[in-house]
XYZ file of N, CA and C in Angstrom:
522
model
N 0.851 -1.177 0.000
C 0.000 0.000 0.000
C 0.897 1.240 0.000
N 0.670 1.893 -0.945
C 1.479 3.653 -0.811
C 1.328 4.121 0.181
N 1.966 5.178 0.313
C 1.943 5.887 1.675
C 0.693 6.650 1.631
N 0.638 7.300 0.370
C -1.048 8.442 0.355
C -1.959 7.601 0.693
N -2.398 6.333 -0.016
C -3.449 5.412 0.473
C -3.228 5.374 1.961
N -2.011 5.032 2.997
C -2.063 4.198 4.357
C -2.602 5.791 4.740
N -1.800 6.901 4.415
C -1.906 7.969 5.462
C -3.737 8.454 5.385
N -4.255 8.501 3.873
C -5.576 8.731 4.142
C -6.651 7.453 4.423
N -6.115 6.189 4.363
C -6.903 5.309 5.492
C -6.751 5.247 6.725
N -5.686 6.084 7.317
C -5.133 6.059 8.537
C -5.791 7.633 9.439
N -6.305 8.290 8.416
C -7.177 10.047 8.891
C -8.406 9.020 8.739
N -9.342 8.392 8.085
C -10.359 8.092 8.049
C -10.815 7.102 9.036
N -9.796 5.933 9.424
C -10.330 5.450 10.944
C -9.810 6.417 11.914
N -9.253 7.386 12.021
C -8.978 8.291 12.990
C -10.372 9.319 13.277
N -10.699 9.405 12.119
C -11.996 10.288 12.156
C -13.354 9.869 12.519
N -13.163 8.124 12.315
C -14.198 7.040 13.005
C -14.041 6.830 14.341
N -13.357 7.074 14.801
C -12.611 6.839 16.578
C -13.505 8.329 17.076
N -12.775 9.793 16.195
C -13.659 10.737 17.248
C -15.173 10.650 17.062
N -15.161 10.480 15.527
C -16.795 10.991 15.993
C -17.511 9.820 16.733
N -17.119 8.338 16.957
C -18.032 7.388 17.935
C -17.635 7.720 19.191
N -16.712 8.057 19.436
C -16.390 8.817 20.647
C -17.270 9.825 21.035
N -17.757 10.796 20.203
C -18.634 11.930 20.348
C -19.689 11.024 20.561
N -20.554 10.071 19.787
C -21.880 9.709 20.099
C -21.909 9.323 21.287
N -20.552 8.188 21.719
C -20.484 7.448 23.055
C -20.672 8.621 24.099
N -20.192 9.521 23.904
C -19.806 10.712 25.304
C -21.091 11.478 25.871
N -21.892 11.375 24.181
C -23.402 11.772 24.506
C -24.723 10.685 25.470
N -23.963 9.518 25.727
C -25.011 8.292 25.998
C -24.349 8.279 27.630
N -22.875 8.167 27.678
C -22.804 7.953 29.080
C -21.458 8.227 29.616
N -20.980 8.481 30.854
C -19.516 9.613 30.581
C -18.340 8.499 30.407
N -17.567 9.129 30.285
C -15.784 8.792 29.245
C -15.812 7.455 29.669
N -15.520 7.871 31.327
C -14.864 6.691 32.052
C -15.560 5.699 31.798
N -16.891 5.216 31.725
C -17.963 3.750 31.311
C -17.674 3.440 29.669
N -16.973 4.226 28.991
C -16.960 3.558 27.340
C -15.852 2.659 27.644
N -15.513 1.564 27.027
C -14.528 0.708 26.717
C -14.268 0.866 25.308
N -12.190 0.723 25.312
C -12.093 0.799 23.936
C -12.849 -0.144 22.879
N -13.010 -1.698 23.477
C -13.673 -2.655 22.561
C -15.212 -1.618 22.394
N -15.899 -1.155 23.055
C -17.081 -0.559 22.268
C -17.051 0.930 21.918
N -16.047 1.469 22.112
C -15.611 2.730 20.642
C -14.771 1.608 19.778
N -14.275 0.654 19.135
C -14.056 0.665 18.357
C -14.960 -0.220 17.464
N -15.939 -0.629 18.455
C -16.732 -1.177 17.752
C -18.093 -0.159 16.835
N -18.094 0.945 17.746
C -19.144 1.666 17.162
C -18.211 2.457 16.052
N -16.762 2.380 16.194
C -16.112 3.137 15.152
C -16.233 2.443 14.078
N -16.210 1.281 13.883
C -15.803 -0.151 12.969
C -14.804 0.018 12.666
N -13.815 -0.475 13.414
C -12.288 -0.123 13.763
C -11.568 -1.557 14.418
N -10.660 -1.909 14.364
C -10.488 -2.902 15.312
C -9.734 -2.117 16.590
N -9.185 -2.661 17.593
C -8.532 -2.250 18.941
C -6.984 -2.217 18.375
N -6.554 -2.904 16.863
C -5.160 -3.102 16.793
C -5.307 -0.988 16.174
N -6.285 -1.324 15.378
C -5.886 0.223 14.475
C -6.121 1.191 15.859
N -7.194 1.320 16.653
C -6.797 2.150 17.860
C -5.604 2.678 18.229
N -4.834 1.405 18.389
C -4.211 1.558 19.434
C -2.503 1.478 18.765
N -2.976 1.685 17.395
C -2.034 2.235 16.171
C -2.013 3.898 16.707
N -3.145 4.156 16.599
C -3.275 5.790 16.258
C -3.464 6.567 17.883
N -3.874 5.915 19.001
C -3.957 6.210 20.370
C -3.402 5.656 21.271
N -2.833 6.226 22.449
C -2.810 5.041 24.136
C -3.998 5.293 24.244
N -5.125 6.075 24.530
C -6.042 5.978 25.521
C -6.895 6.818 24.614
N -8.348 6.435 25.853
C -9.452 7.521 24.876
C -9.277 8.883 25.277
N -8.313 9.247 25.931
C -8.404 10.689 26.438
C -7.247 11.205 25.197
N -6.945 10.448 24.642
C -5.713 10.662 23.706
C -6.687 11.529 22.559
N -7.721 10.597 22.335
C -8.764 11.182 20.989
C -8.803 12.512 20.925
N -9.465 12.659 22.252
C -9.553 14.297 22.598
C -8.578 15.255 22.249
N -7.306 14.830 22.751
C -6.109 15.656 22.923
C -5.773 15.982 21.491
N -5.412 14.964 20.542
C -5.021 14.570 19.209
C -5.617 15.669 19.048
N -7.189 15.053 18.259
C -7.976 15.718 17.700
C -7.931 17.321 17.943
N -7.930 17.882 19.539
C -8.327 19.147 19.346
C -6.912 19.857 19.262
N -5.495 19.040 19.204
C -4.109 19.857 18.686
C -4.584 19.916 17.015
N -5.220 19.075 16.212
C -5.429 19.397 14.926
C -6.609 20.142 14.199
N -7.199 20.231 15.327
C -8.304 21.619 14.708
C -7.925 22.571 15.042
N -6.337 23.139 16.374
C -5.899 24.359 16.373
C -4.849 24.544 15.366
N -4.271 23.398 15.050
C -3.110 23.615 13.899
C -3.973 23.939 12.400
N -4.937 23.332 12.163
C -6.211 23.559 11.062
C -6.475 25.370 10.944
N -6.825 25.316 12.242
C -7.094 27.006 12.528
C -6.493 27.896 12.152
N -5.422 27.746 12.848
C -3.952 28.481 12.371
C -3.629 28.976 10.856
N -3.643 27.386 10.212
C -3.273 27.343 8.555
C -4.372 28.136 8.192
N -5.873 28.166 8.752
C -6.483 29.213 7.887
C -6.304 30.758 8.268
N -6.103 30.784 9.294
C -5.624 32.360 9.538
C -4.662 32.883 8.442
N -3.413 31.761 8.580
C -2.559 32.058 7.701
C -2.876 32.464 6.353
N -3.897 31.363 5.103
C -3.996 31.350 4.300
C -5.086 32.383 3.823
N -5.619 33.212 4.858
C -6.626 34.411 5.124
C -5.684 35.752 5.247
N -4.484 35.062 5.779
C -3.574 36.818 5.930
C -4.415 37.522 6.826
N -4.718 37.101 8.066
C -5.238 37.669 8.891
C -4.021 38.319 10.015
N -4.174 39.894 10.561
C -2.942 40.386 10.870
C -3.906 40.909 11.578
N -2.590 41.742 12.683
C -3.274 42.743 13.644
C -3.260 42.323 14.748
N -4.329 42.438 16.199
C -4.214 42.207 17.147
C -5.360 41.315 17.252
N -4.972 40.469 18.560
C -5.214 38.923 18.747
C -6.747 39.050 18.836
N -7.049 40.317 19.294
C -8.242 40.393 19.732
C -9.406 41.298 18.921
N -8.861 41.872 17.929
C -9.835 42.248 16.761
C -10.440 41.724 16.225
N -11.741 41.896 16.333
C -12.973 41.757 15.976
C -13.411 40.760 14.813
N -12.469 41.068 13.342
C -11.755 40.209 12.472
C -11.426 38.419 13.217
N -10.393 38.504 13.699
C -10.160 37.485 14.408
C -11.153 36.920 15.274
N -11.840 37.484 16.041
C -12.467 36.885 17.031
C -13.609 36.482 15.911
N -14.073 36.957 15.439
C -15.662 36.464 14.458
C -14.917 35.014 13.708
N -13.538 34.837 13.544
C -13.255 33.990 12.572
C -13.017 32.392 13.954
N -12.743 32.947 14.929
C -12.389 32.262 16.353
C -13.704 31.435 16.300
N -14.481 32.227 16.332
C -16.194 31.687 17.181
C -16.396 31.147 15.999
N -16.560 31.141 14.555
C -17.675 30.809 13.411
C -16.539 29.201 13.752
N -15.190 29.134 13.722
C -14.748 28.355 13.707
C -15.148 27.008 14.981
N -14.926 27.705 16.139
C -15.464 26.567 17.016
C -16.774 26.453 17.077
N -17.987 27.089 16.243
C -19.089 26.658 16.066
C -18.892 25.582 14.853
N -18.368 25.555 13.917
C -18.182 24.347 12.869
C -18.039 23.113 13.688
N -17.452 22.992 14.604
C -16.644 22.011 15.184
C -17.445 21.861 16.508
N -18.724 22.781 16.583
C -19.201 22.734 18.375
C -19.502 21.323 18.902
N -19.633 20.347 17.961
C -20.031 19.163 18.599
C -18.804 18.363 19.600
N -17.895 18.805 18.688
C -16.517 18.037 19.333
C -16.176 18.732 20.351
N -15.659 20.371 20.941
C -15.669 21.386 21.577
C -16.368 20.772 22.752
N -17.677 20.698 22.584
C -18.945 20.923 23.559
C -18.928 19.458 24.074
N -18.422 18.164 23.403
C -18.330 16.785 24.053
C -17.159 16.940 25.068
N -15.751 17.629 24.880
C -14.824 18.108 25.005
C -14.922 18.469 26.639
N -15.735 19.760 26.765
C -15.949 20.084 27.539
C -17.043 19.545 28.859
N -18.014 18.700 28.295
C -18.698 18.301 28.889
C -17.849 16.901 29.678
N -17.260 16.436 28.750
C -16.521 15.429 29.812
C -15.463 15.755 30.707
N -14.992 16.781 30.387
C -14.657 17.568 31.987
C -12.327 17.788 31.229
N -12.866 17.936 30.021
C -11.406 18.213 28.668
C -11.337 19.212 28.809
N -11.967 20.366 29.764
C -11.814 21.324 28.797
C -10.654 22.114 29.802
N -9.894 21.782 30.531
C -8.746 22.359 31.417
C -7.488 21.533 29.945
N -8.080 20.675 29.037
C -6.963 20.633 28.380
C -6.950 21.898 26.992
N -8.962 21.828 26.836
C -8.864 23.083 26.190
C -8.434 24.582 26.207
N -8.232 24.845 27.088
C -7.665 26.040 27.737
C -5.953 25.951 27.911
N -5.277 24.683 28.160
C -4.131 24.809 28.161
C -3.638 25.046 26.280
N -4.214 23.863 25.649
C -3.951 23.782 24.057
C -4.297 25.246 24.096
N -5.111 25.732 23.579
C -5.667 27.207 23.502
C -4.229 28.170 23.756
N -3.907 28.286 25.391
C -3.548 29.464 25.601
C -2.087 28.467 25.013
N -1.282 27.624 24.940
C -0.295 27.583 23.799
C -0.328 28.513 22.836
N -1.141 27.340 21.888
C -1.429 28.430 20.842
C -1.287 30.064 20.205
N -2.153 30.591 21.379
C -2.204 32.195 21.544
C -0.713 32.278 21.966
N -0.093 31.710 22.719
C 1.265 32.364 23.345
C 2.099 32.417 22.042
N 1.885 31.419 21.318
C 2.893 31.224 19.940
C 2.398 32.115 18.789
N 1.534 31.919 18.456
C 1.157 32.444 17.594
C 1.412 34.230 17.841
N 0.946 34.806 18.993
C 1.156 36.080 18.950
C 2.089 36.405 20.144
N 3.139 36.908 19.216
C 4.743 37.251 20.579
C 4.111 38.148 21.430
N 5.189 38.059 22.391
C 5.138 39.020 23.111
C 6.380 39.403 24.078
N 6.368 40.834 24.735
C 7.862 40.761 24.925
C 8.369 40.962 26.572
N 7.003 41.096 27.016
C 7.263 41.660 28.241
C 6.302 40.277 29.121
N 6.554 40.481 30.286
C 5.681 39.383 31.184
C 4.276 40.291 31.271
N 3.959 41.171 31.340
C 2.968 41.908 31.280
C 2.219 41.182 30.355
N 2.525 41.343 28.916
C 1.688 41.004 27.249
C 1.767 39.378 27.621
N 2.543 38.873 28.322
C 2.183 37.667 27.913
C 1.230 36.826 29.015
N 0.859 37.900 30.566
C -0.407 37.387 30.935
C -1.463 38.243 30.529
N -1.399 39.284 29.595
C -2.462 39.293 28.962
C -3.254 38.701 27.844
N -2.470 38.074 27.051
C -2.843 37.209 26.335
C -2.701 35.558 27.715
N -2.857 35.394 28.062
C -3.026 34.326 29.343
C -4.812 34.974 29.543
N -4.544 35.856 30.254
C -6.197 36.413 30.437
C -7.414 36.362 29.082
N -6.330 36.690 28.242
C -7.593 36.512 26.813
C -7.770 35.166 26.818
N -7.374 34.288 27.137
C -7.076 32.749 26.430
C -8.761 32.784 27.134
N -8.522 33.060 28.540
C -9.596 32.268 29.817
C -11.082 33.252 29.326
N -10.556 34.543 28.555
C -12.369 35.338 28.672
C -12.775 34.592 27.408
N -11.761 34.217 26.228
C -12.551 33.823 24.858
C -13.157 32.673 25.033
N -12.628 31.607 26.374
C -12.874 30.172 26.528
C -14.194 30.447 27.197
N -14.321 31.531 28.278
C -15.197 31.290 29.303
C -16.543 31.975 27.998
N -16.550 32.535 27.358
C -17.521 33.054 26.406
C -18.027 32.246 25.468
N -17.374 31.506 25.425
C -17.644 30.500 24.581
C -18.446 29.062 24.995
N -17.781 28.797 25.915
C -18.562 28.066 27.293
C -20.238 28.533 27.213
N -20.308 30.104 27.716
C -21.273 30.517 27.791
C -22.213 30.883 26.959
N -21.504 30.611 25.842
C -22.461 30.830 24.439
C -22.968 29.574 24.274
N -22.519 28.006 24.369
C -22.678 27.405 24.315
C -23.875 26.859 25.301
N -23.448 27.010 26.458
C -24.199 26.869 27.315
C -26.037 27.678 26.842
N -26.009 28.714 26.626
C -27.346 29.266 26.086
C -28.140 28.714 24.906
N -26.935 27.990 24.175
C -27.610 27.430 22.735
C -27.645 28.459 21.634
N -26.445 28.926 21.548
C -25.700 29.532 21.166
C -27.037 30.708 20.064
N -27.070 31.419 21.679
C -28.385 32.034 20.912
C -27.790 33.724 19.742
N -26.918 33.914 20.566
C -26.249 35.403 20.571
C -25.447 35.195 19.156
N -25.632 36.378 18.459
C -24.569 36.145 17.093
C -23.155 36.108 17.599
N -22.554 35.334 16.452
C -21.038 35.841 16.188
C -20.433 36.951 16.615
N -21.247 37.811 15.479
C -20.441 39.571 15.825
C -20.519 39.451 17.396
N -21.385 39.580 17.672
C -22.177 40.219 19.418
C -21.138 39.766 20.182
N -20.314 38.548 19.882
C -19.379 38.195 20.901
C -18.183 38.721 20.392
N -18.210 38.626 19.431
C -16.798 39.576 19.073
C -16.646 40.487 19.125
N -17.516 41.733 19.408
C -17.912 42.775 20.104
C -17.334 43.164 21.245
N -18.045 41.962 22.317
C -17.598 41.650 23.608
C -16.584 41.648 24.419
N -15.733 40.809 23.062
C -14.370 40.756 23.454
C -13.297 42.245 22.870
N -14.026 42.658 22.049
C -13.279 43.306 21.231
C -13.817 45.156 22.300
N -14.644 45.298 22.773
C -14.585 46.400 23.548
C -13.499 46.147 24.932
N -13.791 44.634 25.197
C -13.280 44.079 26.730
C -11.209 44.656 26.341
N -11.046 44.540 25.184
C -9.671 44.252 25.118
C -9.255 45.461 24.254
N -9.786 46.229 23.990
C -9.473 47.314 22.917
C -8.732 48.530 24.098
């Protein structure tokens, strides 16, 4: 088998692992799934698992380092500039973890989301320098208001537009 074939049969049971993971997380919490029944609802065997994971907390982790590296590349390929917290950015922040709210919101509900906030404020630390200890717990503080807003948007059923939160943040930090 070529490598393009293994590597995109190797994203496609990877992508069967999260999303039965997501259904499983919705029926009953983390700790009661067994890998034999995520990989059974994945149609996966336990060898390809455990090819691509140690553990089911791994899914999580994986997965949400590659929807921030995903993120990133589109910022990039958007030429999006300026400050972390303009309005621009933040509308592109939120539309983005609404694409993805199912995974996010399983994420968080199983009690991930102290890993979401660490991945996150990485991210922000790298992506936008900084030079002083000052700038760099302020971007620390942005990491926790964009997470906790988001939380809370979620939490409502994400009634409030886009803009409105990017607003939010964007008066909070201007």
């Amino acid at each position: 088998m070529d490598q393009k074939k293994k590597s995109a049969s190797g994203r496609f049971a990877r992508e069967c692992i999260v999303d039965a993971l997501l259904v499983l997380t919705k029926e009953k919490p983390l700790s009661a799934i067994t890998v034999s029944e995520l990989c059974d609802r994945a149609g996966v065997s336990r060898m390809t698992f455990y090819r691509n994971y140690a553990s089911k907390e791994e899914v999580f982790s994986s997965r949400l380092l590659e929807l921030l590296e995903e993120y990133g590349k589109e910022e990039t390929e958007d030429q999006r500039n300026g400050n972390y917290f303009d309005k621009d950015h933040m509308i592109h922040c939120f539309q983005y973890w609404f694409r993805y709210r199912d995974f996010f919101d399983s994420l968080i509900h199983c009690g991930f989301g102290n890993i979401f906030i660490e991945y996150l404020m990485r991210f922000i630390l790298k992506k936008w320098s900084y030079e002083t200890e000052q700038e760099r717990l302020h971007l620390i503080s942005f990491t926790g208001s964009i997470i906790s807003l988001y939380i809370a948007w979620a939490d409502g059923g994400y009634r409030e537009s886009i803009e409105d939160l990017a607003s939010v943040l964007d008066e909070l930090y201007r």
